[in-house]
Amino acid sequence: MTTAGVPGKAAKGCEHPPGCHTGELPVHASATVGARFWLLIEHSGPWASHLEDCDLPEEIHTLIKRATSLGIRPQLIRRPGRRTPGGDGIHVMVADSTAAEPWLAEGVVDDPDDLDLEALRAGVVPKSCILVSEPVFLVCTHAKRNACCARIGLPLARSLADVWPDRVWETSHVGGDRYAANLVCLPHGLYYGSMSQAAALAAVDAYRSGEVILDRFRGRAGIPEPLQAAEHFVRAHTGELSVGGVAAESSRSEGAATEAIVRGSGTRFRVVVEPMTLPTPCGTACADTITTYRLVTLDRLTPVRYATPALT
């Protein structure tokens, strides 16, 4: 077997049987917990299975190492369908998904020292970057990591780029190969999985309007999975779809169950969720099982009478 679009080295992946990557299995509460701050680095590839093994300029390896050491999520990105070298310098984008108002900035640096990643980690726009108002959409196409990401992600990235050519990028592994094709919306770090072209177009349109679509919505990165689940169930219960309209305020765990207080639609809810495991139709290729969360209880508490900071 050869990786889609990359001859030679075989990659992990499934044969895409019926029910696999189609949205029939639940994807909620599966966004990458550790992705709170982002560093996107343009590099046309090819990409090895893991970033540290990629044949990259030393400057890019240095940026990746620094970002990782600071808890910043590094991603390689490239324009869909293009494998041409970039221009002078290193094109980067940085994002803070944890801020009260998440932000995205971009710039070109000649040297790793020109990019102040400590500032990013502190929630400050690095001096070498400029804030941008338009969102960015990442589609995982990391063939060497998982063949499904290339087979399903590549055509999806290209179709989205036909509509938004300047805002869509192919990207390296974002977490959750079993949910390919994966779409990430920045700066908020919203994850979608098992995406079809129609579902992706709808998700992008919704995000550009400040909303989420619950169908195939994996959750918001940087938030513990049980709280992603609690927010999901409050959205489903209230119909609140605005990006900032639902937020977990506090939580506690007892055994496997998690109890969270979640604000949504002007009301607080007490939500209890617990994990559950489901088999996948993919066998052992992408994953034998997936872990998701089921709703135990959801109780309405009191109206929200004052602003409370969202849990990030």
mmCIF file of C-alpha atoms in Angstrom:
data_model
loop_
_atom_site.group_PDB
_atom_site.id
_atom_site.type_symbol
_atom_site.label_atom_id
_atom_site.label_comp_id
_atom_site.label_asym_id
_atom_site.label_seq_id
_atom_site.Cartn_x
_atom_site.Cartn_y
_atom_site.Cartn_z
ATOM 1 C CA MET A 1 0.000 0.000 0.000
ATOM 2 C CA THR A 2 1.268 3.519 -0.759
ATOM 3 C CA THR A 3 0.140 6.749 0.801
ATOM 4 C CA ALA A 4 -2.319 8.769 -1.258
ATOM 5 C CA GLY A 5 -0.315 11.334 -3.193
ATOM 6 C CA VAL A 6 2.983 10.165 -1.687
ATOM 7 C CA PRO A 7 4.607 7.127 -3.368
ATOM 8 C CA GLY A 8 6.802 4.761 -1.456
ATOM 9 C CA LYS A 9 6.382 4.782 2.309
ATOM 10 C CA ALA A 10 3.143 3.208 3.462
ATOM 11 C CA ALA A 11 0.998 5.000 6.009
ATOM 12 C CA LYS A 12 -1.429 3.859 8.607
ATOM 13 C CA GLY A 13 -5.016 3.984 7.416
ATOM 14 C CA CYS A 14 -8.180 2.041 6.723
ATOM 15 C CA GLU A 15 -9.851 0.884 3.561
ATOM 16 C CA HIS A 16 -12.750 3.258 4.243
ATOM 17 C CA PRO A 17 -15.515 0.649 4.770
ATOM 18 C CA PRO A 18 -19.193 1.659 4.974
ATOM 19 C CA GLY A 19 -19.822 3.695 8.111
ATOM 20 C CA CYS A 20 -16.199 4.768 8.503
ATOM 21 C CA HIS A 21 -15.477 8.525 8.410
ATOM 22 C CA THR A 22 -19.039 9.226 7.296
ATOM 23 C CA GLY A 23 -20.453 10.966 10.357
ATOM 24 C CA GLU A 24 -22.486 7.972 11.488
ATOM 25 C CA LEU A 25 -20.444 7.618 14.684
ATOM 26 C CA PRO A 26 -20.454 10.395 17.329
ATOM 27 C CA VAL A 27 -17.533 12.803 17.178
ATOM 28 C CA HIS A 28 -18.414 15.232 19.978
ATOM 29 C CA ALA A 29 -15.996 15.897 22.845
ATOM 30 C CA SER A 30 -12.913 14.858 20.856
ATOM 31 C CA ALA A 31 -11.125 18.153 20.067
ATOM 32 C CA THR A 32 -7.429 18.211 20.960
ATOM 33 C CA VAL A 33 -7.185 19.240 24.609
ATOM 34 C CA GLY A 34 -3.621 20.540 24.434
ATOM 35 C CA ALA A 35 -4.162 22.987 21.548
ATOM 36 C CA ARG A 36 -4.636 26.357 23.241
ATOM 37 C CA PHE A 37 -2.000 28.413 21.438
ATOM 38 C CA TRP A 38 -1.036 27.827 17.802
ATOM 39 C CA LEU A 39 1.991 28.285 15.566
ATOM 40 C CA LEU A 40 1.363 27.652 11.872
ATOM 41 C CA ILE A 41 4.455 27.431 9.662
ATOM 42 C CA GLU A 42 4.174 27.318 5.883
ATOM 43 C CA HIS A 43 6.206 24.484 4.349
ATOM 44 C CA SER A 44 5.275 22.775 1.095
ATOM 45 C CA GLY A 45 6.473 19.343 2.171
ATOM 46 C CA PRO A 46 6.834 16.457 1.964
ATOM 47 C CA TRP A 47 5.957 15.811 5.614
ATOM 48 C CA ALA A 48 7.207 12.804 7.534
ATOM 49 C CA SER A 49 4.937 10.982 9.986
ATOM 50 C CA HIS A 50 6.126 13.199 12.864
ATOM 51 C CA LEU A 51 7.272 16.802 12.648
ATOM 52 C CA GLU A 52 10.632 16.113 14.266
ATOM 53 C CA ASP A 53 11.412 13.649 11.455
ATOM 54 C CA CYS A 54 10.553 16.039 8.599
ATOM 55 C CA ASP A 55 13.280 17.259 6.255
ATOM 56 C CA LEU A 56 12.950 20.921 7.203
ATOM 57 C CA PRO A 57 15.266 23.916 7.331
ATOM 58 C CA GLU A 58 16.970 24.142 10.718
ATOM 59 C CA GLU A 59 15.170 27.432 11.406
ATOM 60 C CA ILE A 60 11.784 25.701 11.171
ATOM 61 C CA HIS A 61 12.926 22.835 13.391
ATOM 62 C CA THR A 62 14.016 25.433 15.935
ATOM 63 C CA LEU A 63 10.608 27.123 15.862
ATOM 64 C CA ILE A 64 8.845 23.779 16.292
ATOM 65 C CA LYS A 65 11.035 22.844 19.267
ATOM 66 C CA ARG A 66 10.532 26.213 20.944
ATOM 67 C CA ALA A 67 6.781 26.101 20.427
ATOM 68 C CA THR A 68 6.513 22.589 21.811
ATOM 69 C CA SER A 69 8.547 23.489 24.887
ATOM 70 C CA LEU A 70 6.149 26.370 25.600
ATOM 71 C CA GLY A 71 2.984 24.329 25.145
ATOM 72 C CA ILE A 72 2.188 25.957 21.797
ATOM 73 C CA ARG A 73 0.719 23.694 19.120
ATOM 74 C CA PRO A 74 2.984 23.703 16.009
ATOM 75 C CA GLN A 75 1.424 22.891 12.631
ATOM 76 C CA LEU A 76 2.949 22.767 9.166
ATOM 77 C CA ILE A 77 0.659 24.253 6.527
ATOM 78 C CA ARG A 78 0.638 24.522 2.725
ATOM 79 C CA ARG A 79 -1.728 25.760 0.070
ATOM 80 C CA PRO A 80 -4.082 23.051 -1.254
ATOM 81 C CA GLY A 81 -2.788 21.437 -4.402
ATOM 82 C CA ARG A 82 0.476 23.400 -4.431
ATOM 83 C CA ARG A 83 3.952 22.076 -3.736
ATOM 84 C CA THR A 84 5.984 25.108 -4.768
ATOM 85 C CA PRO A 85 8.650 26.566 -2.463
ATOM 86 C CA GLY A 86 7.728 29.652 -0.484
ATOM 87 C CA GLY A 87 9.322 33.068 -0.825
ATOM 88 C CA ASP A 88 11.992 34.673 1.310
ATOM 89 C CA GLY A 89 11.709 34.190 5.032
ATOM 90 C CA ILE A 90 9.382 31.916 6.998
ATOM 91 C CA HIS A 91 5.662 32.625 6.699
ATOM 92 C CA VAL A 92 4.006 32.046 10.084
ATOM 93 C CA MET A 93 0.631 32.509 11.713
ATOM 94 C CA VAL A 94 0.002 32.511 15.442
ATOM 95 C CA ALA A 95 -3.284 32.245 17.313
ATOM 96 C CA ASP A 96 -4.557 32.428 20.877
ATOM 97 C CA SER A 97 -7.691 30.331 21.269
ATOM 98 C CA THR A 98 -7.838 30.972 25.035
ATOM 99 C CA ALA A 99 -8.306 34.734 25.009
ATOM 100 C CA ALA A 100 -11.659 36.303 25.875
ATOM 101 C CA GLU A 101 -11.601 37.410 22.231
ATOM 102 C CA PRO A 102 -9.494 34.785 20.390
ATOM 103 C CA TRP A 103 -7.139 36.303 17.837
ATOM 104 C CA LEU A 104 -5.023 35.391 14.834
ATOM 105 C CA ALA A 105 -1.922 37.152 13.512
ATOM 106 C CA GLU A 106 0.611 36.502 10.761
ATOM 107 C CA GLY A 107 4.029 37.576 9.637
ATOM 108 C CA VAL A 108 7.228 36.627 7.857
ATOM 109 C CA VAL A 109 10.403 36.095 9.881
ATOM 110 C CA ASP A 110 13.975 35.562 8.725
ATOM 111 C CA ASP A 111 15.222 34.024 11.953
ATOM 112 C CA PRO A 112 13.523 32.050 14.764
ATOM 113 C CA ASP A 113 14.611 34.765 17.212
ATOM 114 C CA ASP A 114 12.435 37.230 15.298
ATOM 115 C CA LEU A 115 9.280 35.483 16.537
ATOM 116 C CA ASP A 116 8.518 36.077 20.227
ATOM 117 C CA LEU A 117 6.753 32.860 21.195
ATOM 118 C CA GLU A 118 6.899 33.792 24.878
ATOM 119 C CA ALA A 119 4.665 36.760 24.038
ATOM 120 C CA LEU A 120 2.211 34.455 22.296
ATOM 121 C CA ARG A 121 2.152 32.178 25.348
ATOM 122 C CA ALA A 122 1.352 35.252 27.453
ATOM 123 C CA GLY A 123 -1.545 36.126 25.144
ATOM 124 C CA VAL A 124 0.235 39.026 23.432
ATOM 125 C CA VAL A 125 0.612 39.456 19.674
ATOM 126 C CA PRO A 126 4.319 39.076 18.778
ATOM 127 C CA LYS A 127 5.850 42.289 17.407
ATOM 128 C CA SER A 128 6.805 40.550 14.149
ATOM 129 C CA CYS A 129 3.158 39.685 13.404
ATOM 130 C CA ILE A 130 0.076 41.664 12.445
ATOM 131 C CA LEU A 131 -3.462 40.897 13.560
ATOM 132 C CA VAL A 132 -5.755 39.611 10.813
ATOM 133 C CA SER A 133 -9.524 39.810 10.878
ATOM 134 C CA GLU A 134 -10.353 36.874 8.613
ATOM 135 C CA PRO A 135 -10.449 33.321 10.038
ATOM 136 C CA VAL A 136 -8.260 30.462 8.839
ATOM 137 C CA PHE A 137 -9.447 26.931 8.066
ATOM 138 C CA LEU A 138 -7.128 23.948 8.348
ATOM 139 C CA VAL A 139 -7.809 20.558 6.763
ATOM 140 C CA CYS A 140 -5.568 17.693 7.869
ATOM 141 C CA THR A 141 -3.980 16.019 4.830
ATOM 142 C CA HIS A 142 -1.043 14.389 6.628
ATOM 143 C CA ALA A 143 -0.639 11.299 4.453
ATOM 144 C CA LYS A 144 2.400 9.857 6.211
ATOM 145 C CA ARG A 145 0.549 10.008 9.534
ATOM 146 C CA ASN A 146 -2.645 8.367 8.279
ATOM 147 C CA ALA A 147 -3.660 7.529 4.715
ATOM 148 C CA CYS A 148 -7.296 8.417 5.422
ATOM 149 C CA CYS A 149 -6.304 12.005 6.137
ATOM 150 C CA ALA A 150 -4.895 12.283 2.627
ATOM 151 C CA ARG A 151 -7.524 10.227 0.824
ATOM 152 C CA ILE A 152 -10.431 12.159 2.343
ATOM 153 C CA GLY A 153 -8.745 15.404 3.363
ATOM 154 C CA LEU A 154 -7.025 16.342 0.095
ATOM 155 C CA PRO A 155 -10.178 16.634 -2.040
ATOM 156 C CA LEU A 156 -11.946 18.409 0.807
ATOM 157 C CA ALA A 157 -9.169 20.990 1.176
ATOM 158 C CA ARG A 158 -9.146 21.640 -2.555
ATOM 159 C CA SER A 159 -12.914 22.067 -2.749
ATOM 160 C CA LEU A 160 -12.914 24.534 0.158
ATOM 161 C CA ALA A 161 -10.009 26.431 -1.388
ATOM 162 C CA ASP A 162 -12.039 26.850 -4.574
ATOM 163 C CA VAL A 163 -14.452 28.964 -2.503
ATOM 164 C CA TRP A 164 -12.010 30.589 -0.039
ATOM 165 C CA PRO A 165 -8.606 30.419 -1.757
ATOM 166 C CA ASP A 166 -6.820 32.681 0.720
ATOM 167 C CA ARG A 167 -8.208 31.220 3.938
ATOM 168 C CA VAL A 168 -7.903 27.430 3.525
ATOM 169 C CA TRP A 169 -4.732 25.444 4.175
ATOM 170 C CA GLU A 170 -3.682 21.841 4.219
ATOM 171 C CA THR A 171 -2.099 21.011 7.557
ATOM 172 C CA SER A 172 -0.152 18.340 9.389
ATOM 173 C CA HIS A 173 -1.686 16.063 12.027
ATOM 174 C CA VAL A 174 -4.269 17.859 14.194
ATOM 175 C CA GLY A 175 -5.261 14.889 16.374
ATOM 176 C CA GLY A 176 -7.962 12.276 15.815
ATOM 177 C CA ASP A 177 -7.147 10.373 12.615
ATOM 178 C CA ARG A 178 -10.225 8.242 13.238
ATOM 179 C CA TYR A 179 -12.327 11.367 12.580
ATOM 180 C CA ALA A 180 -10.875 12.181 9.139
ATOM 181 C CA ALA A 181 -11.519 14.384 7.334
ATOM 182 C CA ASN A 182 -10.736 16.892 10.089
ATOM 183 C CA LEU A 183 -11.410 20.622 9.855
ATOM 184 C CA VAL A 184 -10.092 23.198 12.352
ATOM 185 C CA CYS A 185 -11.435 26.757 12.482
ATOM 186 C CA LEU A 186 -9.054 29.385 13.874
ATOM 187 C CA PRO A 187 -8.692 31.470 15.929
ATOM 188 C CA HIS A 188 -11.292 29.803 18.182
ATOM 189 C CA GLY A 189 -9.869 26.295 17.706
ATOM 190 C CA LEU A 190 -13.172 24.695 16.720
ATOM 191 C CA TYR A 191 -12.805 21.107 15.506
ATOM 192 C CA TYR A 192 -15.048 19.233 13.086
ATOM 193 C CA GLY A 193 -14.631 15.598 12.042
ATOM 194 C CA SER A 194 -15.848 13.021 9.524
ATOM 195 C CA MET A 195 -16.444 15.911 7.158
ATOM 196 C CA SER A 196 -18.057 15.700 3.758
ATOM 197 C CA GLN A 197 -17.755 18.558 1.300
ATOM 198 C CA ALA A 198 -21.290 19.765 2.056
ATOM 199 C CA ALA A 199 -20.766 19.533 5.817
ATOM 200 C CA ALA A 200 -17.474 21.428 5.584
ATOM 201 C CA LEU A 201 -18.968 24.210 3.481
ATOM 202 C CA ALA A 202 -21.773 24.577 6.017
ATOM 203 C CA ALA A 203 -19.338 24.622 8.951
ATOM 204 C CA VAL A 204 -17.141 27.274 7.333
ATOM 205 C CA ASP A 205 -20.161 29.435 6.499
ATOM 206 C CA ALA A 206 -21.433 29.106 10.060
ATOM 207 C CA TYR A 207 -18.079 30.029 11.619
ATOM 208 C CA ARG A 208 -17.726 33.067 9.395
ATOM 209 C CA SER A 209 -21.117 34.118 10.795
ATOM 210 C CA GLY A 210 -20.040 33.507 14.389
ATOM 211 C CA GLU A 211 -21.837 30.203 14.866
ATOM 212 C CA VAL A 212 -21.203 26.476 15.130
ATOM 213 C CA ILE A 213 -23.074 23.572 13.577
ATOM 214 C CA LEU A 214 -23.522 20.627 15.927
ATOM 215 C CA ASP A 215 -23.494 18.041 13.154
ATOM 216 C CA ARG A 216 -19.928 16.599 13.159
ATOM 217 C CA PHE A 217 -18.726 19.218 15.671
ATOM 218 C CA ARG A 218 -15.872 17.688 17.705
ATOM 219 C CA GLY A 219 -15.636 20.570 20.161
ATOM 220 C CA ARG A 220 -13.353 23.442 21.037
ATOM 221 C CA ALA A 221 -9.648 22.719 21.449
ATOM 222 C CA GLY A 222 -7.974 23.416 24.777
ATOM 223 C CA ILE A 223 -10.964 22.369 26.889
ATOM 224 C CA PRO A 224 -11.046 19.034 28.755
ATOM 225 C CA GLU A 225 -13.120 16.467 26.895
ATOM 226 C CA PRO A 226 -15.841 16.078 29.587
ATOM 227 C CA LEU A 227 -16.432 19.844 29.446
ATOM 228 C CA GLN A 228 -16.576 19.740 25.652
ATOM 229 C CA ALA A 229 -19.292 17.121 26.093
ATOM 230 C CA ALA A 230 -21.179 19.204 28.660
ATOM 231 C CA GLU A 231 -21.118 22.236 26.366
ATOM 232 C CA HIS A 232 -22.290 20.067 23.459
ATOM 233 C CA PHE A 233 -25.322 18.806 25.370
ATOM 234 C CA VAL A 234 -26.274 22.307 26.500
ATOM 235 C CA ARG A 235 -26.107 23.501 22.891
ATOM 236 C CA ALA A 236 -28.269 20.575 21.792
ATOM 237 C CA HIS A 237 -30.760 21.283 24.600
ATOM 238 C CA THR A 238 -31.031 25.051 24.123
ATOM 239 C CA GLY A 239 -30.349 25.450 20.403
ATOM 240 C CA GLU A 240 -27.664 28.040 21.239
ATOM 241 C CA LEU A 241 -25.233 28.031 18.308
ATOM 242 C CA SER A 242 -23.245 31.259 18.707
ATOM 243 C CA VAL A 243 -19.542 30.503 19.157
ATOM 244 C CA GLY A 244 -19.338 32.215 22.559
ATOM 245 C CA GLY A 245 -22.899 31.500 23.627
ATOM 246 C CA VAL A 246 -22.095 28.401 25.712
ATOM 247 C CA ALA A 247 -19.225 28.000 28.180
ATOM 248 C CA ALA A 248 -18.394 25.743 31.120
ATOM 249 C CA GLU A 249 -17.839 27.782 34.283
ATOM 250 C CA SER A 250 -16.777 25.100 36.761
ATOM 251 C CA SER A 251 -16.557 21.340 37.093
ATOM 252 C CA ARG A 252 -15.779 18.477 39.435
ATOM 253 C CA SER A 253 -15.262 14.782 38.876
ATOM 254 C CA GLU A 254 -16.475 11.833 40.921
ATOM 255 C CA GLY A 255 -15.320 8.470 39.627
ATOM 256 C CA ALA A 256 -15.843 8.372 35.874
ATOM 257 C CA ALA A 257 -18.562 11.024 35.905
ATOM 258 C CA THR A 258 -17.980 14.769 35.533
ATOM 259 C CA GLU A 259 -20.387 17.405 36.809
ATOM 260 C CA ALA A 260 -20.154 20.829 35.165
ATOM 261 C CA ILE A 261 -21.928 24.137 35.524
ATOM 262 C CA VAL A 262 -22.468 25.452 32.013
ATOM 263 C CA ARG A 263 -23.756 28.842 30.922
ATOM 264 C CA GLY A 264 -25.927 28.915 27.840
ATOM 265 C CA SER A 265 -28.781 31.025 26.456
ATOM 266 C CA GLY A 266 -28.863 33.228 29.531
ATOM 267 C CA THR A 267 -29.239 30.290 31.922
ATOM 268 C CA ARG A 268 -26.955 28.061 33.955
ATOM 269 C CA PHE A 269 -27.245 24.310 33.717
ATOM 270 C CA ARG A 270 -25.930 21.504 35.876
ATOM 271 C CA VAL A 271 -24.697 18.831 33.484
ATOM 272 C CA VAL A 272 -23.379 15.379 34.357
ATOM 273 C CA VAL A 273 -21.608 13.329 31.692
ATOM 274 C CA GLU A 274 -19.713 10.060 31.706
ATOM 275 C CA PRO A 275 -17.489 8.324 29.153
ATOM 276 C CA MET A 276 -18.606 5.472 26.969
ATOM 277 C CA THR A 277 -16.802 3.327 24.409
ATOM 278 C CA LEU A 278 -18.169 2.360 21.004
ATOM 279 C CA PRO A 279 -16.750 -0.037 18.399
ATOM 280 C CA THR A 280 -15.811 1.370 15.004
ATOM 281 C CA PRO A 281 -16.408 -0.255 11.613
ATOM 282 C CA CYS A 282 -12.754 0.320 10.690
ATOM 283 C CA GLY A 283 -11.410 -2.624 12.637
ATOM 284 C CA THR A 284 -7.809 -2.080 13.709
ATOM 285 C CA ALA A 285 -6.832 0.386 10.993
ATOM 286 C CA CYS A 286 -7.694 3.820 12.408
ATOM 287 C CA ALA A 287 -9.062 2.597 15.749
ATOM 288 C CA ASP A 288 -10.892 -0.407 17.173
ATOM 289 C CA THR A 289 -13.075 1.816 19.328
ATOM 290 C CA ILE A 290 -13.835 5.448 20.023
ATOM 291 C CA THR A 291 -14.394 6.974 23.432
ATOM 292 C CA THR A 292 -17.186 9.497 23.638
ATOM 293 C CA TYR A 293 -19.477 10.836 26.359
ATOM 294 C CA ARG A 294 -23.115 10.278 27.193
ATOM 295 C CA LEU A 295 -25.434 12.641 28.991
ATOM 296 C CA VAL A 296 -26.455 11.500 32.473
ATOM 297 C CA THR A 297 -28.427 14.545 33.651
ATOM 298 C CA LEU A 298 -29.017 18.114 32.532
ATOM 299 C CA ASP A 299 -30.836 20.415 34.971
ATOM 300 C CA ARG A 300 -31.708 24.074 34.596
ATOM 301 C CA LEU A 301 -30.432 26.216 37.445
ATOM 302 C CA THR A 302 -30.770 30.008 37.543
ATOM 303 C CA PRO A 303 -30.759 32.751 34.932
ATOM 304 C CA VAL A 304 -27.431 34.457 34.391
ATOM 305 C CA ARG A 305 -27.715 37.905 35.979
ATOM 306 C CA TYR A 306 -24.125 39.052 35.513
ATOM 307 C CA ALA A 307 -21.209 38.306 33.253
ATOM 308 C CA THR A 308 -19.048 35.379 34.319
ATOM 309 C CA PRO A 309 -15.703 34.645 32.633
ATOM 310 C CA ALA A 310 -15.784 31.542 30.451
ATOM 311 C CA LEU A 311 -13.653 28.585 31.463
ATOM 312 C CA THR A 312 -10.712 28.273 29.080
#
